[in-house]
mmCIF file of C-alpha atoms in Angstrom:
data_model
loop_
_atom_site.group_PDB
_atom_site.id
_atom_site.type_symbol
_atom_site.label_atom_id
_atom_site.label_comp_id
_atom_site.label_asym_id
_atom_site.label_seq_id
_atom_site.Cartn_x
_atom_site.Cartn_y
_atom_site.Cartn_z
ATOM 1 C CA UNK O 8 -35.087 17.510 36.543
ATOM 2 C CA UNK O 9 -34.607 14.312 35.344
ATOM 3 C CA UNK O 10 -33.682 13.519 31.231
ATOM 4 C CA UNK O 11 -35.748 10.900 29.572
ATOM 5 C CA UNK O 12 -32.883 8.545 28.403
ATOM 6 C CA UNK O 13 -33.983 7.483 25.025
ATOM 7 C CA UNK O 14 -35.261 3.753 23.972
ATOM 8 C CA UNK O 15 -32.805 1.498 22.289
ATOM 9 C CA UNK O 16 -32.300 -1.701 20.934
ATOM 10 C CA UNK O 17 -31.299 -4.614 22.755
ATOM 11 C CA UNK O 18 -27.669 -4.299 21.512
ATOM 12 C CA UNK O 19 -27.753 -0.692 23.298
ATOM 13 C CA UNK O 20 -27.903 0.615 19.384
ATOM 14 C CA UNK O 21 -30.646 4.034 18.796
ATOM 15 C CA UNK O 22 -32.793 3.086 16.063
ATOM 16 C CA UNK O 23 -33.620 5.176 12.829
ATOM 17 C CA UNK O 24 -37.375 5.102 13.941
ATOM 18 C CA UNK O 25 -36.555 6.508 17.015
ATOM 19 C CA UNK O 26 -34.659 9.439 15.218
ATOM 20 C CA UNK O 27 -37.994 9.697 13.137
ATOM 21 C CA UNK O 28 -40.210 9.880 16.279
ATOM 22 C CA UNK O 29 -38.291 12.316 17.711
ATOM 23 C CA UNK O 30 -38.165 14.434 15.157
ATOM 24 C CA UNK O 31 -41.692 13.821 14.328
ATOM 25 C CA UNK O 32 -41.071 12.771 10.673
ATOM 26 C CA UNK O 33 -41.110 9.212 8.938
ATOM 27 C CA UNK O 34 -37.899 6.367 9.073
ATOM 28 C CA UNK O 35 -38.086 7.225 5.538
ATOM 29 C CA UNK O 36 -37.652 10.884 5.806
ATOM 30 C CA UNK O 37 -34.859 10.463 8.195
ATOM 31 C CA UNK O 38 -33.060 7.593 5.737
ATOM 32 C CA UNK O 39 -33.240 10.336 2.532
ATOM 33 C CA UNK O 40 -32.035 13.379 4.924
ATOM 34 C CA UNK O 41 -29.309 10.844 5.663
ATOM 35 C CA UNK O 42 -28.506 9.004 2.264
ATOM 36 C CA UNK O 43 -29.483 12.138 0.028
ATOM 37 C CA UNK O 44 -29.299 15.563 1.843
ATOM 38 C CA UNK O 45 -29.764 17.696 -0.978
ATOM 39 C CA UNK O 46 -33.184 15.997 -1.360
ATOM 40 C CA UNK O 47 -34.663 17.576 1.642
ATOM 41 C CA UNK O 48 -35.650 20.767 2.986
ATOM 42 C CA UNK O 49 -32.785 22.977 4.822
ATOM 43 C CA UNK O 50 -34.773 23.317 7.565
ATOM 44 C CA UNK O 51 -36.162 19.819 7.677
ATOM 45 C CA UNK O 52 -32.335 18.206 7.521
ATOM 46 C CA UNK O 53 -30.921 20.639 10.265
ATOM 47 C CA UNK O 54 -33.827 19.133 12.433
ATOM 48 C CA UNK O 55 -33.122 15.302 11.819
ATOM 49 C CA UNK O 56 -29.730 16.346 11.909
ATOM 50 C CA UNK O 57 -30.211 18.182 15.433
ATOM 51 C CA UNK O 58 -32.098 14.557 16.789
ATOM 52 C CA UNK O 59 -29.242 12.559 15.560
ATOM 53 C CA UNK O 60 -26.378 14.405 17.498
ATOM 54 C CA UNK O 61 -28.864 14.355 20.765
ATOM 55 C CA UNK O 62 -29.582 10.458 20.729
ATOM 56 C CA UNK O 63 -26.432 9.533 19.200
ATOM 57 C CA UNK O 64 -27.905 8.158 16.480
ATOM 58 C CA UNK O 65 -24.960 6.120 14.345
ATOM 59 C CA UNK O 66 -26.573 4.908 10.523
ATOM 60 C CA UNK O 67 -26.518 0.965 10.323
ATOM 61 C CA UNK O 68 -24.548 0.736 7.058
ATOM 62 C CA UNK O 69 -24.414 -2.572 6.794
ATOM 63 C CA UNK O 70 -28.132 -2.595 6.453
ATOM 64 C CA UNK O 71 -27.846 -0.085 4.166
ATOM 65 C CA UNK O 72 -25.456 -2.135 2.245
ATOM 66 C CA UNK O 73 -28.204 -4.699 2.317
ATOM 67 C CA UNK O 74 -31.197 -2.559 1.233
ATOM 68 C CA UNK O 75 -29.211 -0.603 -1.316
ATOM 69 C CA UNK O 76 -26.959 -3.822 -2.790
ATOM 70 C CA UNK O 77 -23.496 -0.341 -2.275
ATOM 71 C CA UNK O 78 -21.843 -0.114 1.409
ATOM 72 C CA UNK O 79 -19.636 2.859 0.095
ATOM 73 C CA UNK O 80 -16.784 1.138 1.319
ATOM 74 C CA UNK O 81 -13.446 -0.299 0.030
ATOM 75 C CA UNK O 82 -11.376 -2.812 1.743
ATOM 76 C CA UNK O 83 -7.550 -2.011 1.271
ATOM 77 C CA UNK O 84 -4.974 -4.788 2.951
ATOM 78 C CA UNK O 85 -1.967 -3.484 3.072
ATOM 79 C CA UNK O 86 1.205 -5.168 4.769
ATOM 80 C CA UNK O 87 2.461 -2.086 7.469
ATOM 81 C CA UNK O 88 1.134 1.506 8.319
ATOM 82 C CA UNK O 89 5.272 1.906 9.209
ATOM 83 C CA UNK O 90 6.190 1.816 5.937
ATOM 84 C CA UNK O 91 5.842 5.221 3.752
ATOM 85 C CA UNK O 92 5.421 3.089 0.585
ATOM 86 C CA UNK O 93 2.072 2.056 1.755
ATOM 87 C CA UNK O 94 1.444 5.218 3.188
ATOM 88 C CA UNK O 95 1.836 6.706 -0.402
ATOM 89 C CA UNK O 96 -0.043 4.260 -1.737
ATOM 90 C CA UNK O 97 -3.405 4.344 0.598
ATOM 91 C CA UNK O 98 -3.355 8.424 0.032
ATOM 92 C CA UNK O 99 -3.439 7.770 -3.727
ATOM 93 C CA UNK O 100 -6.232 5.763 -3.061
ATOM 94 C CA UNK O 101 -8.048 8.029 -0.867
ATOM 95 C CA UNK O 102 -7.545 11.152 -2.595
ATOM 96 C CA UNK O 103 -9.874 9.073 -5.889
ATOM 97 C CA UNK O 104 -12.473 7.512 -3.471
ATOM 98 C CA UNK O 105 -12.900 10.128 -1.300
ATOM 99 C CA UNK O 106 -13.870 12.699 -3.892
ATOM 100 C CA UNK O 107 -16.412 9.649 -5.063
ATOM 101 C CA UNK O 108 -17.565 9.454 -1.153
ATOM 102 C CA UNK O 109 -16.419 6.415 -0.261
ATOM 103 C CA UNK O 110 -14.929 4.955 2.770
ATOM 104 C CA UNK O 111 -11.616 3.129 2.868
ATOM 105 C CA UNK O 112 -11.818 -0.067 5.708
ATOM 106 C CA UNK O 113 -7.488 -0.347 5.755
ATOM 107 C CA UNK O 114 -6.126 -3.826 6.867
ATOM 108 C CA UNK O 115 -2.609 -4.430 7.788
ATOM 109 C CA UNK O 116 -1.195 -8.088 7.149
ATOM 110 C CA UNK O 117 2.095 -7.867 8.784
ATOM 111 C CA UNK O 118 3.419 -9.250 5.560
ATOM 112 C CA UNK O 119 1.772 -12.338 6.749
ATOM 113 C CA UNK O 120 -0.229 -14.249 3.422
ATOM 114 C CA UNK O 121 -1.999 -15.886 6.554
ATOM 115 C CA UNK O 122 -3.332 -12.636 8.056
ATOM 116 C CA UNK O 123 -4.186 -11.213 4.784
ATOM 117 C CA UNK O 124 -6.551 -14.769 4.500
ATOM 118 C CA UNK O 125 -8.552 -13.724 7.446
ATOM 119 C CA UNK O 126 -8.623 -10.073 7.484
ATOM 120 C CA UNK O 127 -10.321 -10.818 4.372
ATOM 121 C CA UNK O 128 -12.674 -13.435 5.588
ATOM 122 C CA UNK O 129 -13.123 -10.394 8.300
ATOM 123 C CA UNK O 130 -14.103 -7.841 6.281
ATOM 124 C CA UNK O 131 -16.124 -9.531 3.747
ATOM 125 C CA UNK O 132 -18.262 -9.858 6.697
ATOM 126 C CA UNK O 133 -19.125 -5.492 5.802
ATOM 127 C CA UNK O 134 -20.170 -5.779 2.610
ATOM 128 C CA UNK O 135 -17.181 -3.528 0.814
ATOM 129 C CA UNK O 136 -17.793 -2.594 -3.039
ATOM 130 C CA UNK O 137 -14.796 -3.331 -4.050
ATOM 131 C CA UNK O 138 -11.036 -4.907 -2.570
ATOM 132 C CA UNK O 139 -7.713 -3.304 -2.815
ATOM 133 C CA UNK O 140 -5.017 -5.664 -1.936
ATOM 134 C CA UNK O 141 -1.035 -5.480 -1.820
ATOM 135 C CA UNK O 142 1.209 -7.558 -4.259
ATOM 136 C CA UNK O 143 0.235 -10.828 -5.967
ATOM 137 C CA UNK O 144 1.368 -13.616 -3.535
ATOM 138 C CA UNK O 145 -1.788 -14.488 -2.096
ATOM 139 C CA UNK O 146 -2.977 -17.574 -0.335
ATOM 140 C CA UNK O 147 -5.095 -19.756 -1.976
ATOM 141 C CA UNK O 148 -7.598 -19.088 0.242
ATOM 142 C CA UNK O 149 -7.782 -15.750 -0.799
ATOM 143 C CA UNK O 150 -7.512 -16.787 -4.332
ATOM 144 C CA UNK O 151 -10.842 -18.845 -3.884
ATOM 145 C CA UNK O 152 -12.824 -15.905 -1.783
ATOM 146 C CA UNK O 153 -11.780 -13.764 -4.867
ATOM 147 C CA UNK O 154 -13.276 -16.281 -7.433
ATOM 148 C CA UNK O 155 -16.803 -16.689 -4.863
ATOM 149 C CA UNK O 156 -16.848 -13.306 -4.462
ATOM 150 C CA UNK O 157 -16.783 -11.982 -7.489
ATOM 151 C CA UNK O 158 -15.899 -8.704 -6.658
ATOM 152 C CA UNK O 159 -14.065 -6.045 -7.908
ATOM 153 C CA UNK O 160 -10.502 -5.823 -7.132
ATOM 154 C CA UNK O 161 -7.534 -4.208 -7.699
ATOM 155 C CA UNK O 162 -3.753 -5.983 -6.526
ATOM 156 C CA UNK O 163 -1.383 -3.270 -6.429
ATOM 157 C CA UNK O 164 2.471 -2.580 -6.290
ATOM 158 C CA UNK O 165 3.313 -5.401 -9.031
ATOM 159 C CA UNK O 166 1.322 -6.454 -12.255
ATOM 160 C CA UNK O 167 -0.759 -9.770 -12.386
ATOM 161 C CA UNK O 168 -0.596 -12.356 -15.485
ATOM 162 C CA UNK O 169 -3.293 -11.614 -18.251
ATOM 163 C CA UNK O 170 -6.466 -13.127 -16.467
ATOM 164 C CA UNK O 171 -5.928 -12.951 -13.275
ATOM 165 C CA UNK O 172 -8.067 -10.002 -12.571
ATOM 166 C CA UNK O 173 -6.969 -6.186 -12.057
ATOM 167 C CA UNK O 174 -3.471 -4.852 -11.264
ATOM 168 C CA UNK O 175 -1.277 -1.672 -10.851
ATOM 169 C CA UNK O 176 2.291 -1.678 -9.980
ATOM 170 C CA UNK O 177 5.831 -2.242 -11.957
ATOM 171 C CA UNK O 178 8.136 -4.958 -12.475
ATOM 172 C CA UNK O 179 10.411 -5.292 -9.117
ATOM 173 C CA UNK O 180 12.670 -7.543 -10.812
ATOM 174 C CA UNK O 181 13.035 -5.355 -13.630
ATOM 175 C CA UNK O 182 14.041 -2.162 -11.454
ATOM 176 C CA UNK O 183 16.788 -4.490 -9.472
ATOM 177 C CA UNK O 184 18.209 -5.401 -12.710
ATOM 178 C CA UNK O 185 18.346 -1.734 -13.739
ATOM 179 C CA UNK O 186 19.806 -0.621 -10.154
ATOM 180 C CA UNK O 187 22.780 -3.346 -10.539
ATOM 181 C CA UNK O 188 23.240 -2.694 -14.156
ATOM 182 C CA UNK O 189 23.266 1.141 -13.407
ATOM 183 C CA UNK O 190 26.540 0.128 -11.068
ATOM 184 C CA UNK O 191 28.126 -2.591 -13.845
ATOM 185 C CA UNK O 192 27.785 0.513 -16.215
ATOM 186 C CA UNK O 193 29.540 2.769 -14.069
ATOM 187 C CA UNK O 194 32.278 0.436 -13.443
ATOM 188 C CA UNK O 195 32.153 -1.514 -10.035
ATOM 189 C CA UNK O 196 33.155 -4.905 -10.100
ATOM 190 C CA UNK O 197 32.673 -5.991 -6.267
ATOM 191 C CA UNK O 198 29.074 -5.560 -6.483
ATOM 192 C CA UNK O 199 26.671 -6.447 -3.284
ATOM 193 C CA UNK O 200 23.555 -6.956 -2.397
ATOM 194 C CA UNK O 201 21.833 -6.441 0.802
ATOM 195 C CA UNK O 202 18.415 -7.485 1.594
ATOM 196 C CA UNK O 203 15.974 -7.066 4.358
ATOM 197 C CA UNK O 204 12.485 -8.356 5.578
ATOM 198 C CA UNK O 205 12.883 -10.632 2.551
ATOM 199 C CA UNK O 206 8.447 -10.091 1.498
ATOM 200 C CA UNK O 207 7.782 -11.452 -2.123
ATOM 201 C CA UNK O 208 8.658 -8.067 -3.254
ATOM 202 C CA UNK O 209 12.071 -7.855 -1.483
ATOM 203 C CA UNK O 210 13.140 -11.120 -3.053
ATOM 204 C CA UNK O 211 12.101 -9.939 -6.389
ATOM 205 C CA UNK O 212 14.122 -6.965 -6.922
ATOM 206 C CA UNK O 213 16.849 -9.155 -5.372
ATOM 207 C CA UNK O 214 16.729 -11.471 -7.745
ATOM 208 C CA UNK O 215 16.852 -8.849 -10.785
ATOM 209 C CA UNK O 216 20.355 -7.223 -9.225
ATOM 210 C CA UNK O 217 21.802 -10.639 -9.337
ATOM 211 C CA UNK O 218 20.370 -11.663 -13.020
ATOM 212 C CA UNK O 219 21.982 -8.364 -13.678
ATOM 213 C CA UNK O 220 25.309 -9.728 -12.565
ATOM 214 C CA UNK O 221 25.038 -12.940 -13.828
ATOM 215 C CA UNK O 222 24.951 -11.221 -16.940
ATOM 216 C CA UNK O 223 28.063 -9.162 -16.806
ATOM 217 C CA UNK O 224 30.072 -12.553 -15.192
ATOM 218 C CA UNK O 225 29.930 -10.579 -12.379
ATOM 219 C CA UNK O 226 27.858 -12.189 -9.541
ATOM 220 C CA UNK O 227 29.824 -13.533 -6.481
ATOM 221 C CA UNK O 228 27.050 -15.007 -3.800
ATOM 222 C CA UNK O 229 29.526 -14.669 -0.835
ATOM 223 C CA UNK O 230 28.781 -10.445 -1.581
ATOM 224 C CA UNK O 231 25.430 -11.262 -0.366
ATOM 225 C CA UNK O 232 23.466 -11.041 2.890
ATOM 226 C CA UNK O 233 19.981 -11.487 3.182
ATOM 227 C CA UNK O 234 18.034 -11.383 6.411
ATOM 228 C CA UNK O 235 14.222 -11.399 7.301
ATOM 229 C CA UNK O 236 14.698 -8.647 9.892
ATOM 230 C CA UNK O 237 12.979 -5.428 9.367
ATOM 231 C CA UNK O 238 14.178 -3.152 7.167
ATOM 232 C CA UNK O 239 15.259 -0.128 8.713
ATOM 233 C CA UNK O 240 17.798 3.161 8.547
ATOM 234 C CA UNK O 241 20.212 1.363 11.775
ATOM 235 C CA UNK O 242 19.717 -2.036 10.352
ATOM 236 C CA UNK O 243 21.475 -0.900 7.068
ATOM 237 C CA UNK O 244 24.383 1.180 9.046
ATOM 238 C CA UNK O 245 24.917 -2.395 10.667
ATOM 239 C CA UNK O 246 24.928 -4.768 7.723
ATOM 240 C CA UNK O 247 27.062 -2.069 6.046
ATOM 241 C CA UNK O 248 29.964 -2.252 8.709
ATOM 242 C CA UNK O 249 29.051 -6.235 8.377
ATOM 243 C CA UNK O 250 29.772 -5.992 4.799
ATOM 244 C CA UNK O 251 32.582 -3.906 4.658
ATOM 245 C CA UNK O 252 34.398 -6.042 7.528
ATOM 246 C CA UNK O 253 34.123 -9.268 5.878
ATOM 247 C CA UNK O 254 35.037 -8.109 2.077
ATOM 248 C CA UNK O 255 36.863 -5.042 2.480
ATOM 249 C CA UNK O 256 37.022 -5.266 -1.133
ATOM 250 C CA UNK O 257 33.292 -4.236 -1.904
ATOM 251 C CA UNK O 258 33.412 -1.870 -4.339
ATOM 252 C CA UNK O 259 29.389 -0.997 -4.343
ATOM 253 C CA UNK O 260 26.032 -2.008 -2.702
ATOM 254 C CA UNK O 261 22.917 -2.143 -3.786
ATOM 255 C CA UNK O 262 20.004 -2.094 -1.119
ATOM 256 C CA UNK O 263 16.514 -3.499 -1.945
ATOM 257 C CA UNK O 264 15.265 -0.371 0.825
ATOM 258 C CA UNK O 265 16.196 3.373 0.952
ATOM 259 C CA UNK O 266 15.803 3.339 4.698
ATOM 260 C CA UNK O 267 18.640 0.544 4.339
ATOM 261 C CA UNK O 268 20.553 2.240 1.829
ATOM 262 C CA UNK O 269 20.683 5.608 4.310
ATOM 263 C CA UNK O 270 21.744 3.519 6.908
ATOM 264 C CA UNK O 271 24.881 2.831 5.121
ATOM 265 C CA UNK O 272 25.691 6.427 3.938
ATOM 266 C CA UNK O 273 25.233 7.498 7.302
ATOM 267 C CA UNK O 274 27.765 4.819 8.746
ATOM 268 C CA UNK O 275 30.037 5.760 6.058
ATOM 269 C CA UNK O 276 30.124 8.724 7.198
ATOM 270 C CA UNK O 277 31.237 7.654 10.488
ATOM 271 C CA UNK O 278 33.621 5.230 9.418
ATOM 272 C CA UNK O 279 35.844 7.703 7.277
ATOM 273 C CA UNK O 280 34.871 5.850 4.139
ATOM 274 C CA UNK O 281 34.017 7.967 0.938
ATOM 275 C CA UNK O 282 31.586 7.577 -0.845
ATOM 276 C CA UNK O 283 31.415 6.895 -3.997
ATOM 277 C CA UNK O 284 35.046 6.685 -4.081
ATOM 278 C CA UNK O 285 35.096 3.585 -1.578
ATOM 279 C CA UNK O 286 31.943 2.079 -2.098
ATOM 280 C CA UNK O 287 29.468 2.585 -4.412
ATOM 281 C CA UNK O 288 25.620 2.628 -3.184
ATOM 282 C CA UNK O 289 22.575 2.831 -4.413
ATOM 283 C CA UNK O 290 18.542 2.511 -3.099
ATOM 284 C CA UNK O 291 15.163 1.517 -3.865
ATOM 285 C CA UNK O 292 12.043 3.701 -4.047
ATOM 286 C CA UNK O 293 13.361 7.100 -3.637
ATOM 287 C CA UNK O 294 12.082 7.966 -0.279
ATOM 288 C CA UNK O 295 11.507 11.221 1.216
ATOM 289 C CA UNK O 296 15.116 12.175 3.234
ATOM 290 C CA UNK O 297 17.051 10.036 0.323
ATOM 291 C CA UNK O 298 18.368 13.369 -1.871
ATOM 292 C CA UNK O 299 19.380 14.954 1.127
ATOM 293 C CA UNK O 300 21.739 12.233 2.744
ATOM 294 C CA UNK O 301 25.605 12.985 2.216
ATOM 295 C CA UNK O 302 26.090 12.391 -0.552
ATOM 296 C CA UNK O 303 22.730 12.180 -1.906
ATOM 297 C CA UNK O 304 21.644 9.065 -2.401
ATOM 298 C CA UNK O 305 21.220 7.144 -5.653
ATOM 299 C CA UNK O 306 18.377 4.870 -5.913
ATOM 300 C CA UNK O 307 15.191 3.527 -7.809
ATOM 301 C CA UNK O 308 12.222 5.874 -7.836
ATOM 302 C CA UNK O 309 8.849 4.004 -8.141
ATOM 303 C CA UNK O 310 5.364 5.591 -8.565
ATOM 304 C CA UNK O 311 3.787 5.038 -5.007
ATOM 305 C CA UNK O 312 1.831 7.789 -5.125
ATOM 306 C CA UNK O 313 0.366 7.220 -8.687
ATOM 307 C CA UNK O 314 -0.412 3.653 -8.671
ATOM 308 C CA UNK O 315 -2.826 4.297 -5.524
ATOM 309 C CA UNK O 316 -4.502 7.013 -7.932
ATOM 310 C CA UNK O 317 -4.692 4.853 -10.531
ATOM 311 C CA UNK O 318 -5.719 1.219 -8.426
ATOM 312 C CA UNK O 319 -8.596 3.755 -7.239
ATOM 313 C CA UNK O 320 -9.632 5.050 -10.653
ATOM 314 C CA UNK O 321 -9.533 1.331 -12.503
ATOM 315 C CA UNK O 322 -11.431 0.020 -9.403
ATOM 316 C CA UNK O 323 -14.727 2.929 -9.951
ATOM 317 C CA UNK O 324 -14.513 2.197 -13.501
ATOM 318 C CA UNK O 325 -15.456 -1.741 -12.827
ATOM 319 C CA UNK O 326 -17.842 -0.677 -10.019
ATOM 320 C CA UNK O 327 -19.363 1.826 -12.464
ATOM 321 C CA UNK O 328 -19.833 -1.590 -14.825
ATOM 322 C CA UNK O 329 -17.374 -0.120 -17.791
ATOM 323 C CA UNK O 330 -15.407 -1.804 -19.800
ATOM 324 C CA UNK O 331 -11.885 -2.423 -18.993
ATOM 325 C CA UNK O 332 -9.306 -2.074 -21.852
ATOM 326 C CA UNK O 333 -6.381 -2.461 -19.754
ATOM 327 C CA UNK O 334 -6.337 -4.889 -16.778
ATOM 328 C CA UNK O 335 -2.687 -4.288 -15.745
ATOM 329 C CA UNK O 336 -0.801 -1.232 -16.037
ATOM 330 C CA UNK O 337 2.608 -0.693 -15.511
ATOM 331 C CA UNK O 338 3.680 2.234 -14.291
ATOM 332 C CA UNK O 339 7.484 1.798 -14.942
ATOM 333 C CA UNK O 340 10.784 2.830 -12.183
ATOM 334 C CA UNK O 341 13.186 5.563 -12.842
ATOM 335 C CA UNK O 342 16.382 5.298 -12.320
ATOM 336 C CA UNK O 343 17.676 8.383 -10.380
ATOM 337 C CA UNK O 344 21.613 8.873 -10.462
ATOM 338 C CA UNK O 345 22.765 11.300 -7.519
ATOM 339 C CA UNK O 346 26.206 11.734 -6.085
ATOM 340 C CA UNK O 347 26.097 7.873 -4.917
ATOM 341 C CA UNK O 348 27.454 6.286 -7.487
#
């Protein structure tokens, strides 16, 4: 017996009035069992629902975007899925819109400004409600589609100037300055830092630890290595035994990663050299694994989790047309002293 295939459009694509027909109901019937469930008949739904699953039937949302002015959906750019921080952030995110039934359309940049520019030409193209985007160095292409556009958005991880839109984050030069103070207080003198794939935010928090030892008449920029490669738990065993090797008389380290600052416990370890006793080290974000190293690890905590919550929550309240009291909100650092230092 032979099965009638069923039509389609010329792009191969089953059409909501074929649902309808085969279900013997109206396009509109099928778009409210669709858009608005609860709005139609239990037995009615199951039936549209049953059609559907045997034609295949995939809603055009971007039509729907265009009828109804809302696609449901929220572009978020981030710069890797390999990093956890972004990982935190995105499930803050979701955990808000998904309850709110929207869809997240996730971008990753490759900390490139120029991939950011046209991921976000890209995915203009769908109609999103609203934009989530990492940091605050953009292009000024992207600074321009922003203006057009006109639509919400939310830049997360650091805080933007007064009118420069919506922002959620903390101060990355203020929690390097507090990481290098935190080892000035505790009284190392050969203090240095170690950077890695060297994005906006990277240099930031850099550039607080050394302000910090400006300040104390303590910064030496030969205790300093800085390279774009990136950042990972070997890399920072291997700039530590770089460090160590060419100023044996580093007294402490700070890391602008975790994964970098394990590294270097770990090859401490191996090298016979104690910490804190030795060297001094401390972190940057507080990562999961970084209170179990040996010793546990030192470092910066920073709200990853929270300010993907609360990028999600300021983002509905703009698409819900509310007023918006505060623009930019700092979540702070925390400063998280463990057997490190």
């Amino acid at each position: 017996m032979s099965i009638r295939k069923p039509r389609s459009t010329r792009a191969g694509r089953v059409t909501m009035q074929e649902v309808a027909d085969r279900a013997g109901v109206s396009a509109i019937t099928v778009s409210r069992a669709l858009r608005t469930p609860d709005k139609v008949a239990e037995g009615l739904r199951l039936r549209i629902a049953q059609v559907c699953q045997e034609l295949g039937y995939v809603p055009n949302h971007a039509a729907s975007a265009l009828a109804s002015s809302r696609s449901q959906t929220i572009v978020v750019l981030i710069p890797s899925l390999s990093n956890v921080v972004f990982i935190d952030i995105i499930t803050g995110i979701k955990d808000v819109l998904d309850a709110q039934g929207y869809h997240l359309l996730i971008g990753v940049t490759g900390y490139s400004p120029d991939a950011e520019e046209a991921l976000l030409r890209k995915y203009l193209q769908h109609l999103p409600d609203g934009l989530i985007l990492t940091g605050i160095d953009h292009n000024p292409g992207v600074w321009d589609l922003l203006r057009a556009q006109g639509m919400p958005t939310v830049h997360t991880i650091e805080t933007l100037a007064a009118d420069d839109g919506m922002s959620v984050g903390f101060s990355q030069a203020d929690s390097g300055y507090a990481a290098c103070r935190h080892l000035v207080d505790r009284g190392y003198r050969r203090i240095a830092i170690v950077g890695a794939q060297l994005d906006p935010r990277s240099l930031r928090r850099c550039e607080g630890g050394r302000q910090a030892l400006r300040d104390a008449g303590l910064y030496d920029a030969s205790l300093e290595i800085m390279t774009p490669e990136k950042s990972s738990i070997g890399l920072g065993a291997t700039l530590l035994q770089t460090l160590l090797a060419t100023h044996p008389d580093c007294d402490a380290v700070f890391f602008c990663n975790d994964d970098l600052a394990q590294g270097a416990v770990f090859q401490c370890g191996r090298l016979g050299v104690s910490v804190p006793a030795q060297v001094a080290i401390v972190g940057f974000h507080d990562l999961a694994g970084t209170a179990w190293t040996t010793p546990p690890l030192s470092t910066i905590a920073t709200p990853r989790y929270e300010i993907g919550r609360e990028a999600a929550q300021l983002l509905l309240r703009q698409l819900a047309g509310q007023d918006i009291e505060q623009p930019h909100v700092d979540l702070g650092f925390t400063l998280v002293q463990r057997e490190t230092t």
